CSV table of C-alpha atoms in Angstrom, one decimal:
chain,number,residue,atom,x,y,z
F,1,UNK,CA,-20.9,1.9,-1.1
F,2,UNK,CA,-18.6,0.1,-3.1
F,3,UNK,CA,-16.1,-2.2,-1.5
F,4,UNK,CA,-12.6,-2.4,-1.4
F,5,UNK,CA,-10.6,-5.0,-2.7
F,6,UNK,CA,-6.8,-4.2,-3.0
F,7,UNK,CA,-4.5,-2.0,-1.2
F,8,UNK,CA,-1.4,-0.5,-2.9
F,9,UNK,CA,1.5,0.4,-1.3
F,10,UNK,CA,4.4,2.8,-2.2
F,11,UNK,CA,7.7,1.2,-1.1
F,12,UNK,CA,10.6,4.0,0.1
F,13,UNK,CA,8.9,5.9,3.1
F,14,UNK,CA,5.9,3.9,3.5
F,15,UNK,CA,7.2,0.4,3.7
F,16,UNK,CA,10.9,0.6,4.2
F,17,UNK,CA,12.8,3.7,5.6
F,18,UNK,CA,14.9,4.3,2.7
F,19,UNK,CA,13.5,8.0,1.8
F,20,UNK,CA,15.7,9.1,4.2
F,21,UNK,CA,18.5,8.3,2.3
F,22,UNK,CA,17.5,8.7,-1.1
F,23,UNK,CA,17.3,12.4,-0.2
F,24,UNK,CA,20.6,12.6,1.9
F,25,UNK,CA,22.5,10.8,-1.5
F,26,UNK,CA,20.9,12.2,-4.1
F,27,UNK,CA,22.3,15.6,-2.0
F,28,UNK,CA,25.8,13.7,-1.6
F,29,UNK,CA,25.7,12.7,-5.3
F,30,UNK,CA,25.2,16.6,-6.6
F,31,UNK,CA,28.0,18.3,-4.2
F,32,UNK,CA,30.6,15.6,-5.4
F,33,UNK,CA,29.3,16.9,-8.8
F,34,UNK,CA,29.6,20.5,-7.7
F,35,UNK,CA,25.9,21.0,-7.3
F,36,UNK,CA,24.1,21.8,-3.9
F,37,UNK,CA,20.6,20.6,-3.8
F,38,UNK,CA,18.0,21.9,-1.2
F,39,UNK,CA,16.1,19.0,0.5
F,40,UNK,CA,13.0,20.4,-1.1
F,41,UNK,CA,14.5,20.3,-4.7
F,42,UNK,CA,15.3,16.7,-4.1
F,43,UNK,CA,11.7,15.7,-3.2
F,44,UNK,CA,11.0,17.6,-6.9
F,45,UNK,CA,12.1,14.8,-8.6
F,46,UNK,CA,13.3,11.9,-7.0
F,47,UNK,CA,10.0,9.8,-7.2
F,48,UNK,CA,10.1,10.8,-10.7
F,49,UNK,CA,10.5,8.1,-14.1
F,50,UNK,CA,14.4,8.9,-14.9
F,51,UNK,CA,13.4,9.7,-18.2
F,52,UNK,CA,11.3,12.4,-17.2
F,53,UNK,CA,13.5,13.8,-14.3
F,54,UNK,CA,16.7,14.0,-16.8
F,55,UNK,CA,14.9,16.8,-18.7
F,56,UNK,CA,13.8,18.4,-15.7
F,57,UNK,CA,17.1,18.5,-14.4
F,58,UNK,CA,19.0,19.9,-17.2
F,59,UNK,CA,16.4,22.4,-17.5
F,60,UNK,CA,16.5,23.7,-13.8
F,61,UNK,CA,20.8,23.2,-13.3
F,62,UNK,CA,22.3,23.0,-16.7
F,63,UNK,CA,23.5,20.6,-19.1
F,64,UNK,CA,27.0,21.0,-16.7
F,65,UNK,CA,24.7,18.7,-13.9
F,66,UNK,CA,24.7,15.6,-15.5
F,67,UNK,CA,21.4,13.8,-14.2
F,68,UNK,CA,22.6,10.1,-15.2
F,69,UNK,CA,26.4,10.4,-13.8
F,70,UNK,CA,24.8,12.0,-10.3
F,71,UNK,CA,21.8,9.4,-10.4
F,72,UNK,CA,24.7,6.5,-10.7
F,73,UNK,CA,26.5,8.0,-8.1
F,74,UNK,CA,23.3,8.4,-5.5
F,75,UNK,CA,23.0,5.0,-6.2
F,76,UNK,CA,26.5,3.7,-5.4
F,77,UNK,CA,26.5,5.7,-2.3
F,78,UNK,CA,22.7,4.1,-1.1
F,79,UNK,CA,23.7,1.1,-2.5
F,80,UNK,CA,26.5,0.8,0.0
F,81,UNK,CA,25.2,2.2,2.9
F,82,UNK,CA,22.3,-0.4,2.8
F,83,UNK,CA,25.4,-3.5,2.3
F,84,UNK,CA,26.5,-1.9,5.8
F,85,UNK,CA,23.6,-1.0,7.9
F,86,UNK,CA,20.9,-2.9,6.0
F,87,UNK,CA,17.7,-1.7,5.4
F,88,UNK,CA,15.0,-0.8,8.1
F,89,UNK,CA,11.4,-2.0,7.7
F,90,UNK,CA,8.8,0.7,8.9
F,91,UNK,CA,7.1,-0.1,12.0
F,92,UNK,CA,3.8,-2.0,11.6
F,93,UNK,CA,4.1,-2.8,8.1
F,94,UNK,CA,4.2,-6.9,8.6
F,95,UNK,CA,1.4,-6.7,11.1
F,96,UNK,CA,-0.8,-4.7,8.6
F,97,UNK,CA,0.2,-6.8,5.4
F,98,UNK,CA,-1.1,-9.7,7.3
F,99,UNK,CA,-3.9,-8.4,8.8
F,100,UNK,CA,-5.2,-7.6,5.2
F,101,UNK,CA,-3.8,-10.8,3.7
F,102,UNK,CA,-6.3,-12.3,6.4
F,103,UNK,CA,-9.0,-10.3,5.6
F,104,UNK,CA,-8.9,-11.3,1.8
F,105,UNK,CA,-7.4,-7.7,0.5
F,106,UNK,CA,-4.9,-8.1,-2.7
F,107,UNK,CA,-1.8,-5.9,-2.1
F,108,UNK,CA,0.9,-5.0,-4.7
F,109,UNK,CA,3.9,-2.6,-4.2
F,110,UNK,CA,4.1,0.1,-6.8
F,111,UNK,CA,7.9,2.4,-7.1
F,112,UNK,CA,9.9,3.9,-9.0
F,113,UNK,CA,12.6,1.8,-7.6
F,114,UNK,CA,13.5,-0.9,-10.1
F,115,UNK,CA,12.0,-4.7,-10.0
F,116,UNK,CA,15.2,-6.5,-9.1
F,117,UNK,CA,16.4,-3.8,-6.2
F,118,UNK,CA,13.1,-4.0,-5.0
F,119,UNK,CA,11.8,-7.4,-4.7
F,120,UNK,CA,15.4,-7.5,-2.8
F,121,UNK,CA,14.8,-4.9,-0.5
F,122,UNK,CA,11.4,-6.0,0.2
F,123,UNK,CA,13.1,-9.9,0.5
F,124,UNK,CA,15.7,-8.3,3.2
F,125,UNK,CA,13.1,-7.1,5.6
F,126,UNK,CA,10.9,-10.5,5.3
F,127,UNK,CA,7.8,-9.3,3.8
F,128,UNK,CA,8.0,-10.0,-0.1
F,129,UNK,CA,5.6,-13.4,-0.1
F,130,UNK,CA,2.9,-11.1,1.7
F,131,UNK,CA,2.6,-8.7,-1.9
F,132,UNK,CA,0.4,-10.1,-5.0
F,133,UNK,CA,2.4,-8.1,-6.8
F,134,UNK,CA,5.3,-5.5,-7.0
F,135,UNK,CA,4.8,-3.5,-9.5
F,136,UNK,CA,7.5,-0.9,-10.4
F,137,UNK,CA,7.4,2.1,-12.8
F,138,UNK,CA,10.1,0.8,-15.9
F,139,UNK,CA,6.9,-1.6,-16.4
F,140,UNK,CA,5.2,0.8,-17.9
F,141,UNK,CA,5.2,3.6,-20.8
F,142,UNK,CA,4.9,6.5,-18.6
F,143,UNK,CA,6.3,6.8,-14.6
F,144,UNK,CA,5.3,9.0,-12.3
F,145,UNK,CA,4.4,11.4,-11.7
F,146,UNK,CA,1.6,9.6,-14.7
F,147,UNK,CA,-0.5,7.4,-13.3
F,148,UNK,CA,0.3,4.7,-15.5
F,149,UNK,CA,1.6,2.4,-13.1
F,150,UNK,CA,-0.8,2.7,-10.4
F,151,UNK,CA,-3.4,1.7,-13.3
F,152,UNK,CA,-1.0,-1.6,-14.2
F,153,UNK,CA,-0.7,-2.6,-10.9
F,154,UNK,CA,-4.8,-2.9,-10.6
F,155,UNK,CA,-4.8,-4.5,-13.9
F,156,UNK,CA,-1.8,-6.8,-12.7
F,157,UNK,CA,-3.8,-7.6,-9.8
F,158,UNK,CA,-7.1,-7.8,-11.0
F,159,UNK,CA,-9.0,-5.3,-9.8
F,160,UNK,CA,-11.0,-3.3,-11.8
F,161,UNK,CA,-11.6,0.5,-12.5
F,162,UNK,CA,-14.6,0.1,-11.7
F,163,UNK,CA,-13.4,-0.9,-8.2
F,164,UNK,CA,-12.4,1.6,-5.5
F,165,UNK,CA,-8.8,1.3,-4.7
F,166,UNK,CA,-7.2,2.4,-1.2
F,167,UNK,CA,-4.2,4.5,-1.9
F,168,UNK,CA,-1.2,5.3,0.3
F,169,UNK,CA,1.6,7.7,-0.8
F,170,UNK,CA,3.9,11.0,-0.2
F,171,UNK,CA,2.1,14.5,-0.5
F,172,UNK,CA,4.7,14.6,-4.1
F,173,UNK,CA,2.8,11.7,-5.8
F,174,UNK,CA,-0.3,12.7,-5.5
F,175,UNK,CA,-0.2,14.3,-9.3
F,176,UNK,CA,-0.7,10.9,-10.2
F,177,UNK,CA,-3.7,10.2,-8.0
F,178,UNK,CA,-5.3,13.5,-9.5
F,179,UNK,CA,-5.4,12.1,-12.6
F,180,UNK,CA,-6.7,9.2,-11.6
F,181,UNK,CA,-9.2,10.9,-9.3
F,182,UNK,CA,-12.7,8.7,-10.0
F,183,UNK,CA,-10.4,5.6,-8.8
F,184,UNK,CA,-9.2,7.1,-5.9
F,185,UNK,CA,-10.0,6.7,-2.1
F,186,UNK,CA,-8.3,9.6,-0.1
């Protein structure tokens, strides 16, 4: 059996309750735009690398949808709900990040959410000295739903393919983690 050595983590539902409202703006965001988005065609791309969402989108709405101007907009409208209520850490998470910091497991965040507004988030809640890395998908070539930045984030914290990784995420991502599927522990 081999061992395992790092644990990666996704950030927005698994770390910090912010999924909620990625979903709820992103929906926001669309109506102001004249747009009405189920909650199940937001989980279709919102993970996804903006480049590779912005395609999608026009495809599936029309060129009338603007991806960018209703992306800008989710943001605005997260952005300032967090300045109000802040941002809620999921329960457990510190206990866990030390327990395996104890235990000698590296750890590295890996999201779609951009360095700077997530080594803030994760700085807000207390917890962003407990990560070897954060790792976030405008590092790489290819975002999710590619598995390009899970691969990085082992590289970035050392552990090799040949090394069996523990994986956490959302039902959506795991087009990523089937593509990586030797390297993954289920």
């Amino acid at each position: 059996m081999r061992k395992i050595r790092a644990v990666l983590f996704d950030m927005d539902g698994v770390l910090i309750d912010t999924e909620k409202y990625l979903t709820r703006f992103w929906r926001q965001a669309a109506a102001e735009a004249g747009l009405l988005l189920s909650l199940e065609e937001c989980y279709a791309f919102r993970s996804f690398a903006g480049k590779y969402a912005a395609p999608w989108f026009a495809e599936k709405y029309g060129e009338q949808y603007d991806y960018w101007t209703i992306r800008e907009r989710r943001k605005e409208l997260m952005q300032e709900h967090i300045r109000v209520h802040g941002i809620e850490k999921k329960d457990g998470v510190e206990e866990v990040l030390q327990v395996l910091s104890q235990e000698g497991y590296q750890t590295a965040v890996v999201t779609a959410t951009d360095e700077t507004r997530a080594r803030q988030y994760l700085r807000d809640i207390g917890i962003l000295e407990l990560f070897d890395a954060v790792i976030c998908a405008n590092m790489v070539e290819r975002g999710k739903p590619f598995p390009d930045v899970y691969l990085y984030a082992c590289e970035k914290i050392q552990n090799r393919k040949n090394r069996r990784t523990v994986w956490r995420w959302r039902i959506l991502q795991t087009e990523s983690g089937r593509r990586m599927a030797p390297d993954v522990m289920w």
